[in-house]
Amino acid sequence: MAADRRSSWLKGVLDLLVLSCLTDGESYGYEIAKSLAGAGLGEIKGGTLYPVLNRLEEAGLLEAEFRAAERGPGRRYYRLTERGREHLAAESGAWLDFHTAVRAALHPGGSTP
């Protein structure tokens, strides 16, 4: 049950988290997944991550470039567009406002565990 709950919560914010992973520069899918796992979000499988990356690219929030590798398969590198940066800033603020409202509802009177 806890994994199902976590998955539901993650769906609501995964787009923003992926965009956030690219604020300091370009990266590829596996590195983005590692970054999210390192932040304590658990394993994000390719079947979840790559559709998000494709959707963000189609929306004009990311640009992607395929690069061949000397050894092994090539990689598709993603970077934020200016529109992606603007979207991230606006939606991050909205998400933080929502988080504050949920926290207040869960802990009325300001008491936190």
PDB file of N, CA and C in Angstrom:
ATOM      1  N   MET A   1       0.815  -1.196   0.000  1.00  0.00           N
ATOM      2  CA  MET A   1       0.000   0.000   0.000  1.00  0.00           C
ATOM      3  C   MET A   1       0.864   1.268   0.000  1.00  0.00           C
ATOM      4  N   ALA A   2       1.933   1.302   0.783  1.00  0.00           N
ATOM      5  CA  ALA A   2       2.785   2.485   0.842  1.00  0.00           C
ATOM      6  C   ALA A   2       3.426   2.775  -0.516  1.00  0.00           C
ATOM      7  N   ALA A   3       3.840   1.725  -1.245  1.00  0.00           N
ATOM      8  CA  ALA A   3       4.441   1.922  -2.567  1.00  0.00           C
ATOM      9  C   ALA A   3       3.424   2.487  -3.542  1.00  0.00           C
ATOM     10  N   ASP A   4       2.176   2.023  -3.460  1.00  0.00           N
ATOM     11  CA  ASP A   4       1.123   2.547  -4.325  1.00  0.00           C
ATOM     12  C   ASP A   4       0.884   4.025  -4.037  1.00  0.00           C
ATOM     13  N   ARG A   5       0.877   4.378  -2.778  1.00  0.00           N
ATOM     14  CA  ARG A   5       0.662   5.768  -2.365  1.00  0.00           C
ATOM     15  C   ARG A   5       1.805   6.644  -2.874  1.00  0.00           C
ATOM     16  N   ARG A   6       3.028   6.180  -2.691  1.00  0.00           N
ATOM     17  CA  ARG A   6       4.194   6.928  -3.152  1.00  0.00           C
ATOM     18  C   ARG A   6       4.138   7.138  -4.655  1.00  0.00           C
ATOM     19  N   SER A   7       3.749   6.096  -5.375  1.00  0.00           N
ATOM     20  CA  SER A   7       3.639   6.181  -6.825  1.00  0.00           C
ATOM     21  C   SER A   7       2.600   7.221  -7.238  1.00  0.00           C
ATOM     22  N   SER A   8       1.475   7.245  -6.563  1.00  0.00           N
ATOM     23  CA  SER A   8       0.430   8.236  -6.868  1.00  0.00           C
ATOM     24  C   SER A   8       0.928   9.650  -6.609  1.00  0.00           C
ATOM     25  N   TRP A   9       1.607   9.845  -5.493  1.00  0.00           N
ATOM     26  CA  TRP A   9       2.127  11.182  -5.166  1.00  0.00           C
ATOM     27  C   TRP A   9       3.163  11.616  -6.202  1.00  0.00           C
ATOM     28  N   LEU A  10       4.021  10.684  -6.599  1.00  0.00           N
ATOM     29  CA  LEU A  10       5.091  10.988  -7.546  1.00  0.00           C
ATOM     30  C   LEU A  10       4.547  11.398  -8.907  1.00  0.00           C
ATOM     31  N   LYS A  11       3.460  10.780  -9.339  1.00  0.00           N
ATOM     32  CA  LYS A  11       2.875  11.120 -10.640  1.00  0.00           C
ATOM     33  C   LYS A  11       2.517  12.594 -10.716  1.00  0.00           C
ATOM     34  N   GLY A  12       2.091  13.165  -9.596  1.00  0.00           N
ATOM     35  CA  GLY A  12       1.687  14.560  -9.588  1.00  0.00           C
ATOM     36  C   GLY A  12       2.824  15.552  -9.684  1.00  0.00           C
ATOM     37  N   VAL A  13       4.040  15.099  -9.407  1.00  0.00           N
ATOM     38  CA  VAL A  13       5.154  16.043  -9.347  1.00  0.00           C
ATOM     39  C   VAL A  13       6.369  15.608 -10.176  1.00  0.00           C
ATOM     40  N   LEU A  14       6.294  14.455 -10.830  1.00  0.00           N
ATOM     41  CA  LEU A  14       7.455  13.935 -11.552  1.00  0.00           C
ATOM     42  C   LEU A  14       7.918  14.867 -12.666  1.00  0.00           C
ATOM     43  N   ASP A  15       7.002  15.477 -13.400  1.00  0.00           N
ATOM     44  CA  ASP A  15       7.410  16.405 -14.462  1.00  0.00           C
ATOM     45  C   ASP A  15       8.299  17.513 -13.894  1.00  0.00           C
ATOM     46  N   LEU A  16       7.876  18.095 -12.777  1.00  0.00           N
ATOM     47  CA  LEU A  16       8.660  19.172 -12.162  1.00  0.00           C
ATOM     48  C   LEU A  16      10.007  18.671 -11.667  1.00  0.00           C
ATOM     49  N   LEU A  17      10.025  17.478 -11.102  1.00  0.00           N
ATOM     50  CA  LEU A  17      11.283  16.931 -10.601  1.00  0.00           C
ATOM     51  C   LEU A  17      12.266  16.678 -11.739  1.00  0.00           C
ATOM     52  N   VAL A  18      11.766  16.194 -12.857  1.00  0.00           N
ATOM     53  CA  VAL A  18      12.630  15.960 -14.026  1.00  0.00           C
ATOM     54  C   VAL A  18      13.171  17.294 -14.538  1.00  0.00           C
ATOM     55  N   LEU A  19      12.310  18.287 -14.672  1.00  0.00           N
ATOM     56  CA  LEU A  19      12.781  19.610 -15.106  1.00  0.00           C
ATOM     57  C   LEU A  19      13.827  20.146 -14.132  1.00  0.00           C
ATOM     58  N   SER A  20      13.586  19.960 -12.851  1.00  0.00           N
ATOM     59  CA  SER A  20      14.507  20.451 -11.831  1.00  0.00           C
ATOM     60  C   SER A  20      15.879  19.795 -11.938  1.00  0.00           C
ATOM     61  N   CYS A  21      15.911  18.533 -12.328  1.00  0.00           N
ATOM     62  CA  CYS A  21      17.188  17.831 -12.493  1.00  0.00           C
ATOM     63  C   CYS A  21      18.046  18.450 -13.584  1.00  0.00           C
ATOM     64  N   LEU A  22      17.434  19.230 -14.463  1.00  0.00           N
ATOM     65  CA  LEU A  22      18.157  19.782 -15.609  1.00  0.00           C
ATOM     66  C   LEU A  22      18.482  21.266 -15.453  1.00  0.00           C
ATOM     67  N   THR A  23      18.267  21.828 -14.272  1.00  0.00           N
ATOM     68  CA  THR A  23      18.513  23.264 -14.094  1.00  0.00           C
ATOM     69  C   THR A  23      19.995  23.617 -14.185  1.00  0.00           C
ATOM     70  N   ASP A  24      20.876  22.679 -13.839  1.00  0.00           N
ATOM     71  CA  ASP A  24      22.306  22.973 -13.870  1.00  0.00           C
ATOM     72  C   ASP A  24      22.986  22.545 -15.161  1.00  0.00           C
ATOM     73  N   GLY A  25      22.209  22.034 -16.103  1.00  0.00           N
ATOM     74  CA  GLY A  25      22.795  21.617 -17.371  1.00  0.00           C
ATOM     75  C   GLY A  25      22.137  20.364 -17.895  1.00  0.00           C
ATOM     76  N   GLU A  26      22.654  19.885 -19.006  1.00  0.00           N
ATOM     77  CA  GLU A  26      22.046  18.742 -19.672  1.00  0.00           C
ATOM     78  C   GLU A  26      22.382  17.436 -18.964  1.00  0.00           C
ATOM     79  N   SER A  27      21.554  16.435 -19.250  1.00  0.00           N
ATOM     80  CA  SER A  27      21.764  15.109 -18.689  1.00  0.00           C
ATOM     81  C   SER A  27      20.999  14.100 -19.535  1.00  0.00           C
ATOM     82  N   TYR A  28      21.191  12.832 -19.239  1.00  0.00           N
ATOM     83  CA  TYR A  28      20.485  11.772 -19.957  1.00  0.00           C
ATOM     84  C   TYR A  28      19.655  10.965 -18.963  1.00  0.00           C
ATOM     85  N   GLY A  29      18.765  10.148 -19.486  1.00  0.00           N
ATOM     86  CA  GLY A  29      17.763   9.473 -18.675  1.00  0.00           C
ATOM     87  C   GLY A  29      18.291   8.742 -17.458  1.00  0.00           C
ATOM     88  N   TYR A  30      19.318   7.923 -17.635  1.00  0.00           N
ATOM     89  CA  TYR A  30      19.832   7.143 -16.521  1.00  0.00           C
ATOM     90  C   TYR A  30      20.349   8.050 -15.409  1.00  0.00           C
ATOM     91  N   GLU A  31      21.034   9.116 -15.764  1.00  0.00           N
ATOM     92  CA  GLU A  31      21.556  10.048 -14.756  1.00  0.00           C
ATOM     93  C   GLU A  31      20.427  10.789 -14.055  1.00  0.00           C
ATOM     94  N   ILE A  32      19.380  11.125 -14.776  1.00  0.00           N
ATOM     95  CA  ILE A  32      18.216  11.774 -14.163  1.00  0.00           C
ATOM     96  C   ILE A  32      17.585  10.817 -13.156  1.00  0.00           C
ATOM     97  N   ALA A  33      17.418   9.571 -13.534  1.00  0.00           N
ATOM     98  CA  ALA A  33      16.842   8.575 -12.623  1.00  0.00           C
ATOM     99  C   ALA A  33      17.714   8.412 -11.379  1.00  0.00           C
ATOM    100  N   LYS A  34      19.039   8.384 -11.554  1.00  0.00           N
ATOM    101  CA  LYS A  34      19.952   8.273 -10.406  1.00  0.00           C
ATOM    102  C   LYS A  34      19.829   9.487  -9.495  1.00  0.00           C
ATOM    103  N   SER A  35      19.704  10.654 -10.077  1.00  0.00           N
ATOM    104  CA  SER A  35      19.567  11.879  -9.290  1.00  0.00           C
ATOM    105  C   SER A  35      18.286  11.851  -8.459  1.00  0.00           C
ATOM    106  N   LEU A  36      17.193  11.420  -9.051  1.00  0.00           N
ATOM    107  CA  LEU A  36      15.922  11.341  -8.332  1.00  0.00           C
ATOM    108  C   LEU A  36      15.985  10.300  -7.219  1.00  0.00           C
ATOM    109  N   ALA A  37      16.618   9.164  -7.504  1.00  0.00           N
ATOM    110  CA  ALA A  37      16.776   8.136  -6.470  1.00  0.00           C
ATOM    111  C   ALA A  37      17.646   8.660  -5.335  1.00  0.00           C
ATOM    112  N   GLY A  38      18.696   9.388  -5.683  1.00  0.00           N
ATOM    113  CA  GLY A  38      19.581   9.963  -4.679  1.00  0.00           C
ATOM    114  C   GLY A  38      18.900  11.003  -3.804  1.00  0.00           C
ATOM    115  N   ALA A  39      17.846  11.597  -4.326  1.00  0.00           N
ATOM    116  CA  ALA A  39      17.087  12.588  -3.553  1.00  0.00           C
ATOM    117  C   ALA A  39      16.069  11.916  -2.632  1.00  0.00           C
ATOM    118  N   GLY A  40      16.026  10.566  -2.650  1.00  0.00           N
ATOM    119  CA  GLY A  40      15.128   9.842  -1.773  1.00  0.00           C
ATOM    120  C   GLY A  40      13.781   9.506  -2.378  1.00  0.00           C
ATOM    121  N   LEU A  41      13.657   9.608  -3.695  1.00  0.00           N
ATOM    122  CA  LEU A  41      12.376   9.355  -4.353  1.00  0.00           C
ATOM    123  C   LEU A  41      12.214   7.921  -4.816  1.00  0.00           C
ATOM    124  N   GLY A  42      13.189   7.107  -4.566  1.00  0.00           N
ATOM    125  CA  GLY A  42      13.110   5.708  -4.977  1.00  0.00           C
ATOM    126  C   GLY A  42      13.479   5.540  -6.440  1.00  0.00           C
ATOM    127  N   GLU A  43      13.401   4.292  -6.881  1.00  0.00           N
ATOM    128  CA  GLU A  43      13.755   3.971  -8.258  1.00  0.00           C
ATOM    129  C   GLU A  43      12.656   4.432  -9.208  1.00  0.00           C
ATOM    130  N   ILE A  44      13.047   5.201 -10.213  1.00  0.00           N
ATOM    131  CA  ILE A  44      12.141   5.616 -11.281  1.00  0.00           C
ATOM    132  C   ILE A  44      12.543   4.793 -12.496  1.00  0.00           C
ATOM    133  N   LYS A  45      11.692   3.897 -12.891  1.00  0.00           N
ATOM    134  CA  LYS A  45      12.018   2.993 -13.996  1.00  0.00           C
ATOM    135  C   LYS A  45      11.893   3.715 -15.335  1.00  0.00           C
ATOM    136  N   GLY A  46      12.616   3.179 -16.316  1.00  0.00           N
ATOM    137  CA  GLY A  46      12.599   3.756 -17.653  1.00  0.00           C
ATOM    138  C   GLY A  46      11.211   3.859 -18.252  1.00  0.00           C
ATOM    139  N   GLY A  47      10.365   2.879 -17.963  1.00  0.00           N
ATOM    140  CA  GLY A  47       9.002   2.889 -18.487  1.00  0.00           C
ATOM    141  C   GLY A  47       8.159   4.023 -17.929  1.00  0.00           C
ATOM    142  N   THR A  48       8.617   4.613 -16.845  1.00  0.00           N
ATOM    143  CA  THR A  48       7.967   5.788 -16.265  1.00  0.00           C
ATOM    144  C   THR A  48       8.676   7.057 -16.710  1.00  0.00           C
ATOM    145  N   LEU A  49      10.005   7.047 -16.669  1.00  0.00           N
ATOM    146  CA  LEU A  49      10.791   8.251 -16.939  1.00  0.00           C
ATOM    147  C   LEU A  49      10.766   8.676 -18.407  1.00  0.00           C
ATOM    148  N   TYR A  50      10.971   7.743 -19.325  1.00  0.00           N
ATOM    149  CA  TYR A  50      11.112   8.140 -20.721  1.00  0.00           C
ATOM    150  C   TYR A  50       9.832   8.717 -21.330  1.00  0.00           C
ATOM    151  N   PRO A  51       8.655   8.233 -20.980  1.00  0.00           N
ATOM    152  CA  PRO A  51       7.446   8.915 -21.455  1.00  0.00           C
ATOM    153  C   PRO A  51       7.338  10.357 -20.926  1.00  0.00           C
ATOM    154  N   VAL A  52       7.800  10.583 -19.702  1.00  0.00           N
ATOM    155  CA  VAL A  52       7.804  11.947 -19.150  1.00  0.00           C
ATOM    156  C   VAL A  52       8.755  12.820 -19.970  1.00  0.00           C
ATOM    157  N   LEU A  53       9.951  12.331 -20.212  1.00  0.00           N
ATOM    158  CA  LEU A  53      10.920  13.099 -21.005  1.00  0.00           C
ATOM    159  C   LEU A  53      10.366  13.401 -22.396  1.00  0.00           C
ATOM    160  N   ASN A  54       9.741  12.419 -23.033  1.00  0.00           N
ATOM    161  CA  ASN A  54       9.158  12.633 -24.365  1.00  0.00           C
ATOM    162  C   ASN A  54       8.044  13.676 -24.319  1.00  0.00           C
ATOM    163  N   ARG A  55       7.188  13.588 -23.312  1.00  0.00           N
ATOM    164  CA  ARG A  55       6.080  14.543 -23.181  1.00  0.00           C
ATOM    165  C   ARG A  55       6.608  15.961 -22.953  1.00  0.00           C
ATOM    166  N   LEU A  56       7.626  16.097 -22.124  1.00  0.00           N
ATOM    167  CA  LEU A  56       8.204  17.418 -21.859  1.00  0.00           C
ATOM    168  C   LEU A  56       8.880  17.981 -23.114  1.00  0.00           C
ATOM    169  N   GLU A  57       9.494  17.111 -23.882  1.00  0.00           N
ATOM    170  CA  GLU A  57      10.114  17.552 -25.144  1.00  0.00           C
ATOM    171  C   GLU A  57       9.041  17.995 -26.134  1.00  0.00           C
ATOM    172  N   GLU A  58       7.980  17.221 -26.256  1.00  0.00           N
ATOM    173  CA  GLU A  58       6.889  17.574 -27.171  1.00  0.00           C
ATOM    174  C   GLU A  58       6.218  18.886 -26.772  1.00  0.00           C
ATOM    175  N   ALA A  59       6.204  19.180 -25.480  1.00  0.00           N
ATOM    176  CA  ALA A  59       5.609  20.418 -24.984  1.00  0.00           C
ATOM    177  C   ALA A  59       6.544  21.614 -25.151  1.00  0.00           C
ATOM    178  N   GLY A  60       7.759  21.377 -25.623  1.00  0.00           N
ATOM    179  CA  GLY A  60       8.708  22.464 -25.827  1.00  0.00           C
ATOM    180  C   GLY A  60       9.426  22.895 -24.558  1.00  0.00           C
ATOM    181  N   LEU A  61       9.353  22.065 -23.519  1.00  0.00           N
ATOM    182  CA  LEU A  61      10.007  22.406 -22.257  1.00  0.00           C
ATOM    183  C   LEU A  61      11.429  21.869 -22.188  1.00  0.00           C
ATOM    184  N   LEU A  62      11.727  20.888 -23.023  1.00  0.00           N
ATOM    185  CA  LEU A  62      13.060  20.293 -23.133  1.00  0.00           C
ATOM    186  C   LEU A  62      13.466  20.221 -24.590  1.00  0.00           C
ATOM    187  N   GLU A  63      14.762  20.223 -24.804  1.00  0.00           N
ATOM    188  CA  GLU A  63      15.332  19.887 -26.109  1.00  0.00           C
ATOM    189  C   GLU A  63      16.176  18.644 -25.901  1.00  0.00           C
ATOM    190  N   ALA A  64      16.268  17.821 -26.928  1.00  0.00           N
ATOM    191  CA  ALA A  64      17.036  16.586 -26.813  1.00  0.00           C
ATOM    192  C   ALA A  64      17.967  16.448 -28.002  1.00  0.00           C
ATOM    193  N   GLU A  65      19.091  15.803 -27.739  1.00  0.00           N
ATOM    194  CA  GLU A  65      20.086  15.556 -28.785  1.00  0.00           C
ATOM    195  C   GLU A  65      20.671  14.167 -28.568  1.00  0.00           C
ATOM    196  N   PHE A  66      20.677  13.350 -29.609  1.00  0.00           N
ATOM    197  CA  PHE A  66      21.285  12.029 -29.527  1.00  0.00           C
ATOM    198  C   PHE A  66      22.766  12.158 -29.814  1.00  0.00           C
ATOM    199  N   ARG A  67      23.577  11.503 -28.993  1.00  0.00           N
ATOM    200  CA  ARG A  67      25.025  11.496 -29.198  1.00  0.00           C
ATOM    201  C   ARG A  67      25.533  10.060 -29.192  1.00  0.00           C
ATOM    202  N   ALA A  68      26.292   9.739 -30.209  1.00  0.00           N
ATOM    203  CA  ALA A  68      26.906   8.420 -30.280  1.00  0.00           C
ATOM    204  C   ALA A  68      28.004   8.340 -29.220  1.00  0.00           C
ATOM    205  N   ALA A  69      28.242   7.143 -28.733  1.00  0.00           N
ATOM    206  CA  ALA A  69      29.294   6.917 -27.740  1.00  0.00           C
ATOM    207  C   ALA A  69      30.414   6.112 -28.365  1.00  0.00           C
ATOM    208  N   GLU A  70      31.626   6.297 -27.845  1.00  0.00           N
ATOM    209  CA  GLU A  70      32.754   5.524 -28.365  1.00  0.00           C
ATOM    210  C   GLU A  70      32.577   4.045 -28.046  1.00  0.00           C
ATOM    211  N   ARG A  71      32.086   3.783 -26.831  1.00  0.00           N
ATOM    212  CA  ARG A  71      31.807   2.399 -26.426  1.00  0.00           C
ATOM    213  C   ARG A  71      30.372   2.353 -25.923  1.00  0.00           C
ATOM    214  N   GLY A  72      29.684   1.305 -26.273  1.00  0.00           N
ATOM    215  CA  GLY A  72      28.318   1.144 -25.806  1.00  0.00           C
ATOM    216  C   GLY A  72      27.340   1.962 -26.635  1.00  0.00           C
ATOM    217  N   PRO A  73      26.096   1.914 -26.212  1.00  0.00           N
ATOM    218  CA  PRO A  73      25.066   2.624 -26.986  1.00  0.00           C
ATOM    219  C   PRO A  73      25.167   4.137 -26.821  1.00  0.00           C
ATOM    220  N   GLY A  74      24.656   4.851 -27.790  1.00  0.00           N
ATOM    221  CA  GLY A  74      24.592   6.300 -27.686  1.00  0.00           C
ATOM    222  C   GLY A  74      23.571   6.711 -26.637  1.00  0.00           C
ATOM    223  N   ARG A  75      23.556   7.994 -26.332  1.00  0.00           N
ATOM    224  CA  ARG A  75      22.636   8.515 -25.321  1.00  0.00           C
ATOM    225  C   ARG A  75      21.910   9.729 -25.867  1.00  0.00           C
ATOM    226  N   ARG A  76      20.715   9.906 -25.369  1.00  0.00           N
ATOM    227  CA  ARG A  76      19.913  11.079 -25.695  1.00  0.00           C
ATOM    228  C   ARG A  76      20.042  12.048 -24.524  1.00  0.00           C
ATOM    229  N   TYR A  77      20.642  13.197 -24.782  1.00  0.00           N
ATOM    230  CA  TYR A  77      20.850  14.215 -23.751  1.00  0.00           C
ATOM    231  C   TYR A  77      19.717  15.231 -23.807  1.00  0.00           C
ATOM    232  N   TYR A  78      19.236  15.615 -22.638  1.00  0.00           N
ATOM    233  CA  TYR A  78      18.129  16.556 -22.509  1.00  0.00           C
ATOM    234  C   TYR A  78      18.616  17.823 -21.834  1.00  0.00           C
ATOM    235  N   ARG A  79      18.042  18.955 -22.250  1.00  0.00           N
ATOM    236  CA  ARG A  79      18.334  20.244 -21.610  1.00  0.00           C
ATOM    237  C   ARG A  79      17.062  21.078 -21.607  1.00  0.00           C
ATOM    238  N   LEU A  80      16.973  21.943 -20.606  1.00  0.00           N
ATOM    239  CA  LEU A  80      15.813  22.821 -20.487  1.00  0.00           C
ATOM    240  C   LEU A  80      15.812  23.872 -21.578  1.00  0.00           C
ATOM    241  N   THR A  81      14.648  24.187 -22.074  1.00  0.00           N
ATOM    242  CA  THR A  81      14.492  25.351 -22.947  1.00  0.00           C
ATOM    243  C   THR A  81      14.162  26.547 -22.046  1.00  0.00           C
ATOM    244  N   GLU A  82      14.159  27.724 -22.606  1.00  0.00           N
ATOM    245  CA  GLU A  82      13.759  28.901 -21.824  1.00  0.00           C
ATOM    246  C   GLU A  82      12.316  28.735 -21.346  1.00  0.00           C
ATOM    247  N   ARG A  83      11.488  28.219 -22.210  1.00  0.00           N
ATOM    248  CA  ARG A  83      10.094  27.958 -21.823  1.00  0.00           C
ATOM    249  C   ARG A  83      10.026  26.950 -20.674  1.00  0.00           C
ATOM    250  N   GLY A  84      10.907  25.957 -20.691  1.00  0.00           N
ATOM    251  CA  GLY A  84      10.972  24.970 -19.619  1.00  0.00           C
ATOM    252  C   GLY A  84      11.377  25.600 -18.300  1.00  0.00           C
ATOM    253  N   ARG A  85      12.326  26.538 -18.348  1.00  0.00           N
ATOM    254  CA  ARG A  85      12.748  27.240 -17.122  1.00  0.00           C
ATOM    255  C   ARG A  85      11.597  28.073 -16.549  1.00  0.00           C
ATOM    256  N   GLU A  86      10.876  28.750 -17.430  1.00  0.00           N
ATOM    257  CA  GLU A  86       9.736  29.559 -16.985  1.00  0.00           C
ATOM    258  C   GLU A  86       8.646  28.668 -16.380  1.00  0.00           C
ATOM    259  N   HIS A  87       8.382  27.558 -17.031  1.00  0.00           N
ATOM    260  CA  HIS A  87       7.370  26.611 -16.548  1.00  0.00           C
ATOM    261  C   HIS A  87       7.771  26.067 -15.176  1.00  0.00           C
ATOM    262  N   LEU A  88       9.028  25.688 -15.040  1.00  0.00           N
ATOM    263  CA  LEU A  88       9.522  25.155 -13.775  1.00  0.00           C
ATOM    264  C   LEU A  88       9.378  26.181 -12.655  1.00  0.00           C
ATOM    265  N   ALA A  89       9.731  27.419 -12.927  1.00  0.00           N
ATOM    266  CA  ALA A  89       9.619  28.459 -11.900  1.00  0.00           C
ATOM    267  C   ALA A  89       8.171  28.660 -11.471  1.00  0.00           C
ATOM    268  N   ALA A  90       7.268  28.763 -12.439  1.00  0.00           N
ATOM    269  CA  ALA A  90       5.856  28.995 -12.127  1.00  0.00           C
ATOM    270  C   ALA A  90       5.238  27.808 -11.403  1.00  0.00           C
ATOM    271  N   GLU A  91       5.465  26.619 -11.916  1.00  0.00           N
ATOM    272  CA  GLU A  91       4.840  25.432 -11.344  1.00  0.00           C
ATOM    273  C   GLU A  91       5.468  25.028 -10.015  1.00  0.00           C
ATOM    274  N   SER A  92       6.745  25.315  -9.826  1.00  0.00           N
ATOM    275  CA  SER A  92       7.381  25.038  -8.531  1.00  0.00           C
ATOM    276  C   SER A  92       6.733  25.879  -7.444  1.00  0.00           C
ATOM    277  N   GLY A  93       6.480  27.132  -7.753  1.00  0.00           N
ATOM    278  CA  GLY A  93       5.800  27.995  -6.792  1.00  0.00           C
ATOM    279  C   GLY A  93       4.411  27.485  -6.461  1.00  0.00           C
ATOM    280  N   ALA A  94       3.686  27.053  -7.468  1.00  0.00           N
ATOM    281  CA  ALA A  94       2.341  26.511  -7.254  1.00  0.00           C
ATOM    282  C   ALA A  94       2.408  25.227  -6.423  1.00  0.00           C
ATOM    283  N   TRP A  95       3.385  24.370  -6.709  1.00  0.00           N
ATOM    284  CA  TRP A  95       3.531  23.130  -5.949  1.00  0.00           C
ATOM    285  C   TRP A  95       3.865  23.430  -4.482  1.00  0.00           C
ATOM    286  N   LEU A  96       4.759  24.366  -4.245  1.00  0.00           N
ATOM    287  CA  LEU A  96       5.125  24.705  -2.865  1.00  0.00           C
ATOM    288  C   LEU A  96       3.942  25.293  -2.105  1.00  0.00           C
ATOM    289  N   ASP A  97       3.124  26.095  -2.779  1.00  0.00           N
ATOM    290  CA  ASP A  97       1.901  26.608  -2.144  1.00  0.00           C
ATOM    291  C   ASP A  97       0.973  25.457  -1.779  1.00  0.00           C
ATOM    292  N   PHE A  98       0.831  24.503  -2.671  1.00  0.00           N
ATOM    293  CA  PHE A  98      -0.014  23.337  -2.418  1.00  0.00           C
ATOM    294  C   PHE A  98       0.536  22.523  -1.245  1.00  0.00           C
ATOM    295  N   HIS A  99       1.846  22.315  -1.243  1.00  0.00           N
ATOM    296  CA  HIS A  99       2.499  21.579  -0.154  1.00  0.00           C
ATOM    297  C   HIS A  99       2.239  22.260   1.189  1.00  0.00           C
ATOM    298  N   THR A 100       2.336  23.568   1.216  1.00  0.00           N
ATOM    299  CA  THR A 100       2.075  24.321   2.444  1.00  0.00           C
ATOM    300  C   THR A 100       0.641  24.128   2.905  1.00  0.00           C
ATOM    301  N   ALA A 101      -0.298  24.156   1.967  1.00  0.00           N
ATOM    302  CA  ALA A 101      -1.712  23.957   2.314  1.00  0.00           C
ATOM    303  C   ALA A 101      -1.959  22.552   2.851  1.00  0.00           C
ATOM    304  N   VAL A 102      -1.360  21.544   2.233  1.00  0.00           N
ATOM    305  CA  VAL A 102      -1.521  20.162   2.703  1.00  0.00           C
ATOM    306  C   VAL A 102      -0.910  20.013   4.082  1.00  0.00           C
ATOM    307  N   ARG A 103       0.275  20.558   4.266  1.00  0.00           N
ATOM    308  CA  ARG A 103       0.948  20.476   5.575  1.00  0.00           C
ATOM    309  C   ARG A 103       0.104  21.137   6.657  1.00  0.00           C
ATOM    310  N   ALA A 104      -0.482  22.288   6.347  1.00  0.00           N
ATOM    311  CA  ALA A 104      -1.333  22.987   7.316  1.00  0.00           C
ATOM    312  C   ALA A 104      -2.583  22.168   7.635  1.00  0.00           C
ATOM    313  N   ALA A 105      -3.147  21.504   6.638  1.00  0.00           N
ATOM    314  CA  ALA A 105      -4.329  20.687   6.861  1.00  0.00           C
ATOM    315  C   ALA A 105      -3.999  19.442   7.707  1.00  0.00           C
ATOM    316  N   LEU A 106      -2.804  18.889   7.496  1.00  0.00           N
ATOM    317  CA  LEU A 106      -2.404  17.720   8.244  1.00  0.00           C
ATOM    318  C   LEU A 106      -1.992  18.037   9.674  1.00  0.00           C
ATOM    319  N   HIS A 107      -1.514  19.248   9.884  1.00  0.00           N
ATOM    320  CA  HIS A 107      -1.018  19.673  11.196  1.00  0.00           C
ATOM    321  C   HIS A 107      -1.635  20.995  11.600  1.00  0.00           C
ATOM    322  N   PRO A 108      -2.937  21.004  11.889  1.00  0.00           N
ATOM    323  CA  PRO A 108      -3.602  22.248  12.266  1.00  0.00           C
ATOM    324  C   PRO A 108      -2.948  22.864  13.509  1.00  0.00           C
ATOM    325  N   GLY A 109      -2.920  24.157  13.533  1.00  0.00           N
ATOM    326  CA  GLY A 109      -2.319  24.841  14.676  1.00  0.00           C
ATOM    327  C   GLY A 109      -0.803  24.878  14.632  1.00  0.00           C
ATOM    328  N   GLY A 110      -0.220  24.436  13.515  1.00  0.00           N
ATOM    329  CA  GLY A 110       1.228  24.543  13.362  1.00  0.00           C
ATOM    330  C   GLY A 110       2.018  23.448  14.033  1.00  0.00           C
ATOM    331  N   SER A 111       1.361  22.478  14.677  1.00  0.00           N
ATOM    332  CA  SER A 111       2.116  21.412  15.336  1.00  0.00           C
ATOM    333  C   SER A 111       2.545  20.393  14.299  1.00  0.00           C
ATOM    334  N   THR A 112       3.804  20.040  14.317  1.00  0.00           N
ATOM    335  CA  THR A 112       4.331  19.012  13.408  1.00  0.00           C
ATOM    336  C   THR A 112       4.959  17.915  14.242  1.00  0.00           C
ATOM    337  N   PRO A 113       4.878  16.707  13.774  1.00  0.00           N
ATOM    338  CA  PRO A 113       5.456  15.588  14.534  1.00  0.00           C
ATOM    339  C   PRO A 113       6.961  15.651  14.558  1.00  0.00           C
TER     340      PRO A 113
END
